[in-house]
Amino acid sequence: MTTAAEIMHPGAQWIPATETLDRAAQLMARLNVGALPISDADERLCGILTDRDIVVGCVAKGHDPSRITAGDMARGTPRWIDAGADVSEVLQEMQSHQIRRLPVIKDKRLVGMISEADLAKHLSEEQIAGWAAEVYAKS
């Protein structure tokens, strides 16, 4: 059994919900990532912020990214997976919610993220094709 922890990119970082989008963009650039999990004051997942969210949801609408917070951009129910979950559960979670990035949690702490690149590195071509058909075909 391959687990979420075995395919994730370790060392993911939270962005506090109170942090501004310009700071979030700087952190994304420094970490070379396109998404950051958003945490509330208790370090619980309350959303995911993507580079696209910053551009389309803030900048393109004429808003000032130094005045909009990550928490302002958090929408919907955040999805995550336990570090011990089987890869089939990872795929199911991502497919059923049509998401491309999935935070990995262990003992209520963020331990990593699973992205498309992680799937491509660790899964068979057949598994990737099935995942892509579900995530992208329904978009």
PDB file of N, CA, C and O in Angstrom, residues 12-89:
ATOM      1  N   ALA A  12       5.382  21.471   3.484  1.00  0.00           N
ATOM      2  CA  ALA A  12       4.447  22.524   3.103  1.00  0.00           C
ATOM      3  C   ALA A  12       4.305  23.516   4.251  1.00  0.00           C
ATOM      4  O   ALA A  12       4.498  23.171   5.410  1.00  0.00           O
ATOM      5  N   GLN A  13       3.981  24.752   3.901  1.00  0.00           N
ATOM      6  CA  GLN A  13       3.807  25.787   4.914  1.00  0.00           C
ATOM      7  C   GLN A  13       2.409  26.374   4.850  1.00  0.00           C
ATOM      8  O   GLN A  13       1.842  26.524   3.775  1.00  0.00           O
ATOM      9  N   TRP A  14       1.893  26.705   6.022  1.00  0.00           N
ATOM     10  CA  TRP A  14       0.628  27.430   6.116  1.00  0.00           C
ATOM     11  C   TRP A  14       0.856  28.884   5.751  1.00  0.00           C
ATOM     12  O   TRP A  14       1.943  29.419   5.940  1.00  0.00           O
ATOM     13  N   ILE A  15      -0.223  29.549   5.364  1.00  0.00           N
ATOM     14  CA  ILE A  15      -0.270  31.012   5.336  1.00  0.00           C
ATOM     15  C   ILE A  15      -1.403  31.375   6.288  1.00  0.00           C
ATOM     16  O   ILE A  15      -2.501  30.808   6.183  1.00  0.00           O
ATOM     17  N   PRO A  16      -1.160  32.217   7.269  1.00  0.00           N
ATOM     18  CA  PRO A  16      -2.245  32.597   8.175  1.00  0.00           C
ATOM     19  C   PRO A  16      -3.365  33.309   7.421  1.00  0.00           C
ATOM     20  O   PRO A  16      -3.101  34.084   6.490  1.00  0.00           O
ATOM     21  N   ALA A  17      -4.592  33.087   7.819  1.00  0.00           N
ATOM     22  CA  ALA A  17      -5.752  33.710   7.182  1.00  0.00           C
ATOM     23  C   ALA A  17      -5.656  35.235   7.225  1.00  0.00           C
ATOM     24  O   ALA A  17      -6.208  35.916   6.362  1.00  0.00           O
ATOM     25  N   THR A  18      -4.931  35.766   8.188  1.00  0.00           N
ATOM     26  CA  THR A  18      -4.801  37.215   8.352  1.00  0.00           C
ATOM     27  C   THR A  18      -3.719  37.828   7.472  1.00  0.00           C
ATOM     28  O   THR A  18      -3.609  39.049   7.392  1.00  0.00           O
ATOM     29  N   GLU A  19      -2.928  36.991   6.793  1.00  0.00           N
ATOM     30  CA  GLU A  19      -1.827  37.506   5.968  1.00  0.00           C
ATOM     31  C   GLU A  19      -2.351  38.075   4.655  1.00  0.00           C
ATOM     32  O   GLU A  19      -3.296  37.562   4.066  1.00  0.00           O
ATOM     33  N   THR A  20      -1.744  39.146   4.195  1.00  0.00           N
ATOM     34  CA  THR A  20      -2.183  39.787   2.949  1.00  0.00           C
ATOM     35  C   THR A  20      -1.719  39.005   1.729  1.00  0.00           C
ATOM     36  O   THR A  20      -0.767  38.226   1.788  1.00  0.00           O
ATOM     37  N   LEU A  21      -2.411  39.249   0.620  1.00  0.00           N
ATOM     38  CA  LEU A  21      -2.112  38.519  -0.612  1.00  0.00           C
ATOM     39  C   LEU A  21      -0.747  38.877  -1.194  1.00  0.00           C
ATOM     40  O   LEU A  21      -0.105  38.021  -1.810  1.00  0.00           O
ATOM     41  N   ASP A  22      -0.284  40.099  -1.000  1.00  0.00           N
ATOM     42  CA  ASP A  22       1.056  40.421  -1.497  1.00  0.00           C
ATOM     43  C   ASP A  22       2.109  39.610  -0.743  1.00  0.00           C
ATOM     44  O   ASP A  22       3.048  39.086  -1.347  1.00  0.00           O
ATOM     45  N   ARG A  23       1.919  39.442   0.553  1.00  0.00           N
ATOM     46  CA  ARG A  23       2.837  38.602   1.344  1.00  0.00           C
ATOM     47  C   ARG A  23       2.719  37.138   0.937  1.00  0.00           C
ATOM     48  O   ARG A  23       3.705  36.413   0.887  1.00  0.00           O
ATOM     49  N   ALA A  24       1.505  36.690   0.659  1.00  0.00           N
ATOM     50  CA  ALA A  24       1.298  35.314   0.210  1.00  0.00           C
ATOM     51  C   ALA A  24       2.028  35.075  -1.099  1.00  0.00           C
ATOM     52  O   ALA A  24       2.687  34.039  -1.283  1.00  0.00           O
ATOM     53  N   ALA A  25       1.934  36.025  -2.020  1.00  0.00           N
ATOM     54  CA  ALA A  25       2.624  35.892  -3.309  1.00  0.00           C
ATOM     55  C   ALA A  25       4.135  35.830  -3.114  1.00  0.00           C
ATOM     56  O   ALA A  25       4.829  35.046  -3.779  1.00  0.00           O
ATOM     57  N   GLN A  26       4.652  36.629  -2.197  1.00  0.00           N
ATOM     58  CA  GLN A  26       6.089  36.606  -1.907  1.00  0.00           C
ATOM     59  C   GLN A  26       6.510  35.249  -1.347  1.00  0.00           C
ATOM     60  O   GLN A  26       7.558  34.713  -1.723  1.00  0.00           O
ATOM     61  N   LEU A  27       5.690  34.683  -0.458  1.00  0.00           N
ATOM     62  CA  LEU A  27       5.987  33.375   0.113  1.00  0.00           C
ATOM     63  C   LEU A  27       5.928  32.299  -0.969  1.00  0.00           C
ATOM     64  O   LEU A  27       6.795  31.422  -1.023  1.00  0.00           O
ATOM     65  N   MET A  28       4.928  32.364  -1.839  1.00  0.00           N
ATOM     66  CA  MET A  28       4.843  31.405  -2.945  1.00  0.00           C
ATOM     67  C   MET A  28       6.091  31.473  -3.815  1.00  0.00           C
ATOM     68  O   MET A  28       6.640  30.435  -4.210  1.00  0.00           O
ATOM     69  N   ALA A  29       6.542  32.680  -4.124  1.00  0.00           N
ATOM     70  CA  ALA A  29       7.743  32.845  -4.948  1.00  0.00           C
ATOM     71  C   ALA A  29       8.970  32.268  -4.247  1.00  0.00           C
ATOM     72  O   ALA A  29       9.776  31.561  -4.864  1.00  0.00           O
ATOM     73  N   ARG A  30       9.088  32.551  -2.955  1.00  0.00           N
ATOM     74  CA  ARG A  30      10.244  32.053  -2.199  1.00  0.00           C
ATOM     75  C   ARG A  30      10.252  30.524  -2.119  1.00  0.00           C
ATOM     76  O   ARG A  30      11.299  29.890  -2.232  1.00  0.00           O
ATOM     77  N   LEU A  31       9.071  29.927  -1.944  1.00  0.00           N
ATOM     78  CA  LEU A  31       8.961  28.473  -1.823  1.00  0.00           C
ATOM     79  C   LEU A  31       8.841  27.769  -3.183  1.00  0.00           C
ATOM     80  O   LEU A  31       8.873  26.549  -3.242  1.00  0.00           O
ATOM     81  N   ASN A  32       8.653  28.562  -4.238  1.00  0.00           N
ATOM     82  CA  ASN A  32       8.462  28.029  -5.587  1.00  0.00           C
ATOM     83  C   ASN A  32       7.255  27.090  -5.646  1.00  0.00           C
ATOM     84  O   ASN A  32       7.338  25.966  -6.112  1.00  0.00           O
ATOM     85  N   VAL A  33       6.125  27.579  -5.124  1.00  0.00           N
ATOM     86  CA  VAL A  33       4.872  26.824  -5.130  1.00  0.00           C
ATOM     87  C   VAL A  33       3.761  27.695  -5.706  1.00  0.00           C
ATOM     88  O   VAL A  33       3.873  28.925  -5.733  1.00  0.00           O
ATOM     89  N   GLY A  34       2.697  27.060  -6.128  1.00  0.00           N
ATOM     90  CA  GLY A  34       1.563  27.774  -6.687  1.00  0.00           C
ATOM     91  C   GLY A  34       0.357  27.802  -5.780  1.00  0.00           C
ATOM     92  O   GLY A  34      -0.676  28.362  -6.151  1.00  0.00           O
ATOM     93  N   ALA A  35       0.472  27.219  -4.598  1.00  0.00           N
ATOM     94  CA  ALA A  35      -0.655  27.187  -3.667  1.00  0.00           C
ATOM     95  C   ALA A  35      -0.153  27.079  -2.234  1.00  0.00           C
ATOM     96  O   ALA A  35       0.888  26.465  -1.980  1.00  0.00           O
ATOM     97  N   LEU A  36      -0.922  27.673  -1.335  1.00  0.00           N
ATOM     98  CA  LEU A  36      -0.615  27.601   0.096  1.00  0.00           C
ATOM     99  C   LEU A  36      -1.886  27.271   0.862  1.00  0.00           C
ATOM    100  O   LEU A  36      -2.930  27.882   0.627  1.00  0.00           O
ATOM    101  N   PRO A  37      -1.801  26.312   1.788  1.00  0.00           N
ATOM    102  CA  PRO A  37      -2.944  26.084   2.673  1.00  0.00           C
ATOM    103  C   PRO A  37      -3.105  27.303   3.583  1.00  0.00           C
ATOM    104  O   PRO A  37      -2.125  27.912   4.009  1.00  0.00           O
ATOM    105  N   ILE A  38      -4.340  27.677   3.853  1.00  0.00           N
ATOM    106  CA  ILE A  38      -4.641  28.807   4.725  1.00  0.00           C
ATOM    107  C   ILE A  38      -5.015  28.256   6.096  1.00  0.00           C
ATOM    108  O   ILE A  38      -5.843  27.348   6.193  1.00  0.00           O
ATOM    109  N   SER A  39      -4.412  28.833   7.150  1.00  0.00           N
ATOM    110  CA  SER A  39      -4.731  28.366   8.505  1.00  0.00           C
ATOM    111  C   SER A  39      -5.451  29.443   9.289  1.00  0.00           C
ATOM    112  O   SER A  39      -5.206  30.630   9.117  1.00  0.00           O
ATOM    113  N   ASP A  40      -6.328  28.975  10.180  1.00  0.00           N
ATOM    114  CA  ASP A  40      -6.975  29.916  11.091  1.00  0.00           C
ATOM    115  C   ASP A  40      -6.046  30.139  12.285  1.00  0.00           C
ATOM    116  O   ASP A  40      -4.909  29.647  12.305  1.00  0.00           O
ATOM    117  N   ALA A  41      -6.521  30.838  13.277  1.00  0.00           N
ATOM    118  CA  ALA A  41      -5.698  31.166  14.455  1.00  0.00           C
ATOM    119  C   ALA A  41      -5.249  29.924  15.220  1.00  0.00           C
ATOM    120  O   ALA A  41      -4.231  29.946  15.910  1.00  0.00           O
ATOM    121  N   ASP A  42      -6.001  28.817  15.092  1.00  0.00           N
ATOM    122  CA  ASP A  42      -5.652  27.573  15.776  1.00  0.00           C
ATOM    123  C   ASP A  42      -4.858  26.606  14.897  1.00  0.00           C
ATOM    124  O   ASP A  42      -4.742  25.427  15.229  1.00  0.00           O
ATOM    125  N   GLU A  43      -4.320  27.126  13.774  1.00  0.00           N
ATOM    126  CA  GLU A  43      -3.580  26.320  12.804  1.00  0.00           C
ATOM    127  C   GLU A  43      -4.401  25.158  12.266  1.00  0.00           C
ATOM    128  O   GLU A  43      -3.910  24.057  12.080  1.00  0.00           O
ATOM    129  N   ARG A  44      -5.679  25.438  12.007  1.00  0.00           N
ATOM    130  CA  ARG A  44      -6.549  24.474  11.344  1.00  0.00           C
ATOM    131  C   ARG A  44      -6.782  24.958   9.925  1.00  0.00           C
ATOM    132  O   ARG A  44      -6.886  26.160   9.674  1.00  0.00           O
ATOM    133  N   LEU A  45      -6.876  24.016   9.018  1.00  0.00           N
ATOM    134  CA  LEU A  45      -7.082  24.329   7.615  1.00  0.00           C
ATOM    135  C   LEU A  45      -8.417  25.038   7.407  1.00  0.00           C
ATOM    136  O   LEU A  45      -9.458  24.547   7.823  1.00  0.00           O
ATOM    137  N   CYS A  46      -8.365  26.205   6.783  1.00  0.00           N
ATOM    138  CA  CYS A  46      -9.615  26.922   6.484  1.00  0.00           C
ATOM    139  C   CYS A  46      -9.724  27.265   5.001  1.00  0.00           C
ATOM    140  O   CYS A  46     -10.674  27.927   4.583  1.00  0.00           O
ATOM    141  N   GLY A  47      -8.748  26.821   4.203  1.00  0.00           N
ATOM    142  CA  GLY A  47      -8.816  27.058   2.766  1.00  0.00           C
ATOM    143  C   GLY A  47      -7.477  26.826   2.103  1.00  0.00           C
ATOM    144  O   GLY A  47      -6.497  26.479   2.752  1.00  0.00           O
ATOM    145  N   ILE A  48      -7.482  27.033   0.796  1.00  0.00           N
ATOM    146  CA  ILE A  48      -6.251  26.948  -0.003  1.00  0.00           C
ATOM    147  C   ILE A  48      -6.208  28.206  -0.860  1.00  0.00           C
ATOM    148  O   ILE A  48      -7.228  28.592  -1.454  1.00  0.00           O
ATOM    149  N   LEU A  49      -5.072  28.839  -0.925  1.00  0.00           N
ATOM    150  CA  LEU A  49      -4.877  30.024  -1.743  1.00  0.00           C
ATOM    151  C   LEU A  49      -3.949  29.667  -2.888  1.00  0.00           C
ATOM    152  O   LEU A  49      -2.858  29.143  -2.657  1.00  0.00           O
ATOM    153  N   THR A  50      -4.375  29.950  -4.119  1.00  0.00           N
ATOM    154  CA  THR A  50      -3.532  29.678  -5.283  1.00  0.00           C
ATOM    155  C   THR A  50      -3.053  30.988  -5.897  1.00  0.00           C
ATOM    156  O   THR A  50      -3.637  32.055  -5.670  1.00  0.00           O
ATOM    157  N   ASP A  51      -2.003  30.861  -6.701  1.00  0.00           N
ATOM    158  CA  ASP A  51      -1.518  32.028  -7.419  1.00  0.00           C
ATOM    159  C   ASP A  51      -2.613  32.578  -8.333  1.00  0.00           C
ATOM    160  O   ASP A  51      -2.779  33.777  -8.490  1.00  0.00           O
ATOM    161  N   ARG A  52      -3.412  31.695  -8.891  1.00  0.00           N
ATOM    162  CA  ARG A  52      -4.530  32.110  -9.754  1.00  0.00           C
ATOM    163  C   ARG A  52      -5.567  32.889  -8.946  1.00  0.00           C
ATOM    164  O   ARG A  52      -6.127  33.870  -9.440  1.00  0.00           O
ATOM    165  N   ASP A  53      -5.830  32.476  -7.712  1.00  0.00           N
ATOM    166  CA  ASP A  53      -6.757  33.215  -6.855  1.00  0.00           C
ATOM    167  C   ASP A  53      -6.293  34.662  -6.690  1.00  0.00           C
ATOM    168  O   ASP A  53      -7.111  35.590  -6.731  1.00  0.00           O
ATOM    169  N   ILE A  54      -4.998  34.845  -6.488  1.00  0.00           N
ATOM    170  CA  ILE A  54      -4.454  36.188  -6.282  1.00  0.00           C
ATOM    171  C   ILE A  54      -4.633  37.031  -7.541  1.00  0.00           C
ATOM    172  O   ILE A  54      -5.092  38.171  -7.485  1.00  0.00           O
ATOM    173  N   VAL A  55      -4.300  36.447  -8.688  1.00  0.00           N
ATOM    174  CA  VAL A  55      -4.377  37.194  -9.944  1.00  0.00           C
ATOM    175  C   VAL A  55      -5.827  37.458 -10.365  1.00  0.00           C
ATOM    176  O   VAL A  55      -6.222  38.594 -10.618  1.00  0.00           O
ATOM    177  N   VAL A  56      -6.621  36.397 -10.443  1.00  0.00           N
ATOM    178  CA  VAL A  56      -7.983  36.522 -10.964  1.00  0.00           C
ATOM    179  C   VAL A  56      -8.942  37.090  -9.920  1.00  0.00           C
ATOM    180  O   VAL A  56      -9.795  37.919 -10.233  1.00  0.00           O
ATOM    181  N   GLY A  57      -8.796  36.657  -8.677  1.00  0.00           N
ATOM    182  CA  GLY A  57      -9.736  37.067  -7.644  1.00  0.00           C
ATOM    183  C   GLY A  57      -9.422  38.397  -6.986  1.00  0.00           C
ATOM    184  O   GLY A  57     -10.271  38.964  -6.302  1.00  0.00           O
ATOM    185  N   CYS A  58      -8.227  38.908  -7.208  1.00  0.00           N
ATOM    186  CA  CYS A  58      -7.843  40.170  -6.565  1.00  0.00           C
ATOM    187  C   CYS A  58      -7.348  41.182  -7.598  1.00  0.00           C
ATOM    188  O   CYS A  58      -8.008  42.179  -7.869  1.00  0.00           O
ATOM    189  N   VAL A  59      -6.197  40.922  -8.182  1.00  0.00           N
ATOM    190  CA  VAL A  59      -5.551  41.895  -9.068  1.00  0.00           C
ATOM    191  C   VAL A  59      -6.424  42.233 -10.276  1.00  0.00           C
ATOM    192  O   VAL A  59      -6.625  43.410 -10.599  1.00  0.00           O
ATOM    193  N   ALA A  60      -6.959  41.226 -10.958  1.00  0.00           N
ATOM    194  CA  ALA A  60      -7.767  41.467 -12.156  1.00  0.00           C
ATOM    195  C   ALA A  60      -9.052  42.236 -11.852  1.00  0.00           C
ATOM    196  O   ALA A  60      -9.626  42.865 -12.743  1.00  0.00           O
ATOM    197  N   LYS A  61      -9.473  42.198 -10.613  1.00  0.00           N
ATOM    198  CA  LYS A  61     -10.683  42.934 -10.220  1.00  0.00           C
ATOM    199  C   LYS A  61     -10.367  44.331  -9.690  1.00  0.00           C
ATOM    200  O   LYS A  61     -11.250  45.034  -9.208  1.00  0.00           O
ATOM    201  N   GLY A  62      -9.081  44.703  -9.767  1.00  0.00           N
ATOM    202  CA  GLY A  62      -8.687  46.037  -9.346  1.00  0.00           C
ATOM    203  C   GLY A  62      -8.492  46.211  -7.864  1.00  0.00           C
ATOM    204  O   GLY A  62      -8.371  47.332  -7.379  1.00  0.00           O
ATOM    205  N   HIS A  63      -8.443  45.118  -7.124  1.00  0.00           N
ATOM    206  CA  HIS A  63      -8.249  45.205  -5.668  1.00  0.00           C
ATOM    207  C   HIS A  63      -6.758  45.290  -5.345  1.00  0.00           C
ATOM    208  O   HIS A  63      -5.907  44.868  -6.119  1.00  0.00           O
ATOM    209  N   ASP A  64      -6.463  45.812  -4.201  1.00  0.00           N
ATOM    210  CA  ASP A  64      -5.091  45.972  -3.733  1.00  0.00           C
ATOM    211  C   ASP A  64      -4.681  44.728  -2.940  1.00  0.00           C
ATOM    212  O   ASP A  64      -5.240  44.480  -1.865  1.00  0.00           O
ATOM    213  N   PRO A  65      -3.691  43.945  -3.451  1.00  0.00           N
ATOM    214  CA  PRO A  65      -3.289  42.724  -2.734  1.00  0.00           C
ATOM    215  C   PRO A  65      -2.649  42.983  -1.372  1.00  0.00           C
ATOM    216  O   PRO A  65      -2.513  42.062  -0.578  1.00  0.00           O
ATOM    217  N   SER A  66      -2.308  44.226  -1.083  1.00  0.00           N
ATOM    218  CA  SER A  66      -1.773  44.524   0.251  1.00  0.00           C
ATOM    219  C   SER A  66      -2.901  44.814   1.252  1.00  0.00           C
ATOM    220  O   SER A  66      -2.640  45.013   2.436  1.00  0.00           O
ATOM    221  N   ARG A  67      -4.162  44.795   0.754  1.00  0.00           N
ATOM    222  CA  ARG A  67      -5.301  45.060   1.630  1.00  0.00           C
ATOM    223  C   ARG A  67      -6.264  43.878   1.728  1.00  0.00           C
ATOM    224  O   ARG A  67      -7.154  43.870   2.562  1.00  0.00           O
ATOM    225  N   ILE A  68      -6.088  42.888   0.882  1.00  0.00           N
ATOM    226  CA  ILE A  68      -6.936  41.694   0.881  1.00  0.00           C
ATOM    227  C   ILE A  68      -6.161  40.572   1.572  1.00  0.00           C
ATOM    228  O   ILE A  68      -4.976  40.385   1.302  1.00  0.00           O
ATOM    229  N   THR A  69      -6.824  39.825   2.434  1.00  0.00           N
ATOM    230  CA  THR A  69      -6.132  38.757   3.156  1.00  0.00           C
ATOM    231  C   THR A  69      -6.404  37.392   2.534  1.00  0.00           C
ATOM    232  O   THR A  69      -7.365  37.216   1.772  1.00  0.00           O
ATOM    233  N   ALA A  70      -5.570  36.446   2.889  1.00  0.00           N
ATOM    234  CA  ALA A  70      -5.759  35.059   2.446  1.00  0.00           C
ATOM    235  C   ALA A  70      -7.121  34.555   2.896  1.00  0.00           C
ATOM    236  O   ALA A  70      -7.824  33.873   2.150  1.00  0.00           O
ATOM    237  N   GLY A  71      -7.520  34.905   4.109  1.00  0.00           N
ATOM    238  CA  GLY A  71      -8.822  34.497   4.628  1.00  0.00           C
ATOM    239  C   GLY A  71      -9.979  35.060   3.823  1.00  0.00           C
ATOM    240  O   GLY A  71     -11.018  34.415   3.683  1.00  0.00           O
ATOM    241  N   ASP A  72      -9.801  36.274   3.270  1.00  0.00           N
ATOM    242  CA  ASP A  72     -10.838  36.865   2.418  1.00  0.00           C
ATOM    243  C   ASP A  72     -11.068  36.020   1.167  1.00  0.00           C
ATOM    244  O   ASP A  72     -12.161  36.024   0.602  1.00  0.00           O
ATOM    245  N   MET A  73     -10.058  35.301   0.736  1.00  0.00           N
ATOM    246  CA  MET A  73     -10.129  34.519  -0.499  1.00  0.00           C
ATOM    247  C   MET A  73     -10.567  33.077  -0.255  1.00  0.00           C
ATOM    248  O   MET A  73     -10.871  32.367  -1.202  1.00  0.00           O
ATOM    249  N   ALA A  74     -10.582  32.644   0.993  1.00  0.00           N
ATOM    250  CA  ALA A  74     -10.945  31.248   1.313  1.00  0.00           C
ATOM    251  C   ALA A  74     -12.416  31.023   0.996  1.00  0.00           C
ATOM    252  O   ALA A  74     -13.282  31.757   1.453  1.00  0.00           O
ATOM    253  N   ARG A  75     -12.676  30.005   0.176  1.00  0.00           N
ATOM    254  CA  ARG A  75     -14.043  29.693  -0.238  1.00  0.00           C
ATOM    255  C   ARG A  75     -14.307  28.198  -0.062  1.00  0.00           C
ATOM    256  O   ARG A  75     -13.432  27.375  -0.278  1.00  0.00           O
ATOM    257  N   GLY A  76     -15.520  27.853   0.274  1.00  0.00           N
ATOM    258  CA  GLY A  76     -15.926  26.459   0.330  1.00  0.00           C
ATOM    259  C   GLY A  76     -15.312  25.695   1.491  1.00  0.00           C
ATOM    260  O   GLY A  76     -14.676  26.257   2.379  1.00  0.00           O
ATOM    261  N   THR A  77     -15.540  24.389   1.460  1.00  0.00           N
ATOM    262  CA  THR A  77     -15.025  23.495   2.490  1.00  0.00           C
ATOM    263  C   THR A  77     -13.638  23.019   2.109  1.00  0.00           C
ATOM    264  O   THR A  77     -13.462  22.441   1.031  1.00  0.00           O
ATOM    265  N   PRO A  78     -12.632  23.274   2.946  1.00  0.00           N
ATOM    266  CA  PRO A  78     -11.286  22.811   2.598  1.00  0.00           C
ATOM    267  C   PRO A  78     -11.188  21.290   2.620  1.00  0.00           C
ATOM    268  O   PRO A  78     -11.770  20.633   3.480  1.00  0.00           O
ATOM    269  N   ARG A  79     -10.493  20.749   1.674  1.00  0.00           N
ATOM    270  CA  ARG A  79     -10.296  19.300   1.568  1.00  0.00           C
ATOM    271  C   ARG A  79      -8.862  18.981   1.982  1.00  0.00           C
ATOM    272  O   ARG A  79      -7.947  19.764   1.731  1.00  0.00           O
ATOM    273  N   TRP A  80      -8.680  17.810   2.592  1.00  0.00           N
ATOM    274  CA  TRP A  80      -7.356  17.359   3.020  1.00  0.00           C
ATOM    275  C   TRP A  80      -7.386  15.843   3.086  1.00  0.00           C
ATOM    276  O   TRP A  80      -8.435  15.217   2.971  1.00  0.00           O
ATOM    277  N   ILE A  81      -6.208  15.263   3.309  1.00  0.00           N
ATOM    278  CA  ILE A  81      -6.111  13.803   3.429  1.00  0.00           C
ATOM    279  C   ILE A  81      -5.149  13.486   4.567  1.00  0.00           C
ATOM    280  O   ILE A  81      -4.194  14.224   4.814  1.00  0.00           O
ATOM    281  N   ASP A  82      -5.415  12.402   5.265  1.00  0.00           N
ATOM    282  CA  ASP A  82      -4.525  11.938   6.331  1.00  0.00           C
ATOM    283  C   ASP A  82      -3.261  11.354   5.712  1.00  0.00           C
ATOM    284  O   ASP A  82      -3.320  10.701   4.670  1.00  0.00           O
ATOM    285  N   ALA A  83      -2.140  11.556   6.365  1.00  0.00           N
ATOM    286  CA  ALA A  83      -0.852  11.071   5.857  1.00  0.00           C
ATOM    287  C   ALA A  83      -0.844   9.562   5.644  1.00  0.00           C
ATOM    288  O   ALA A  83      -0.147   9.049   4.766  1.00  0.00           O
ATOM    289  N   GLY A  84      -1.616   8.824   6.416  1.00  0.00           N
ATOM    290  CA  GLY A  84      -1.640   7.369   6.305  1.00  0.00           C
ATOM    291  C   GLY A  84      -2.626   6.832   5.281  1.00  0.00           C
ATOM    292  O   GLY A  84      -2.703   5.622   5.058  1.00  0.00           O
ATOM    293  N   ALA A  85      -3.365   7.720   4.621  1.00  0.00           N
ATOM    294  CA  ALA A  85      -4.372   7.277   3.650  1.00  0.00           C
ATOM    295  C   ALA A  85      -3.714   6.615   2.447  1.00  0.00           C
ATOM    296  O   ALA A  85      -2.635   7.011   2.001  1.00  0.00           O
ATOM    297  N   ASP A  86      -4.379   5.610   1.917  1.00  0.00           N
ATOM    298  CA  ASP A  86      -3.907   4.923   0.719  1.00  0.00           C
ATOM    299  C   ASP A  86      -4.026   5.856  -0.487  1.00  0.00           C
ATOM    300  O   ASP A  86      -4.901   6.720  -0.529  1.00  0.00           O
ATOM    301  N   VAL A  87      -3.163   5.656  -1.466  1.00  0.00           N
ATOM    302  CA  VAL A  87      -3.162   6.499  -2.662  1.00  0.00           C
ATOM    303  C   VAL A  87      -4.516   6.457  -3.383  1.00  0.00           C
ATOM    304  O   VAL A  87      -4.933   7.452  -3.985  1.00  0.00           O
ATOM    305  N   SER A  88      -5.225   5.360  -3.284  1.00  0.00           N
ATOM    306  CA  SER A  88      -6.552   5.298  -3.908  1.00  0.00           C
ATOM    307  C   SER A  88      -7.508   6.296  -3.250  1.00  0.00           C
ATOM    308  O   SER A  88      -8.348   6.898  -3.923  1.00  0.00           O
ATOM    309  N   GLU A  89      -7.355   6.516  -1.942  1.00  0.00           N
ATOM    310  CA  GLU A  89      -8.160   7.512  -1.240  1.00  0.00           C
ATOM    311  C   GLU A  89      -7.775   8.924  -1.670  1.00  0.00           C
ATOM    312  O   GLU A  89      -8.630   9.800  -1.795  1.00  0.00           O
TER     313      GLU A  89
END
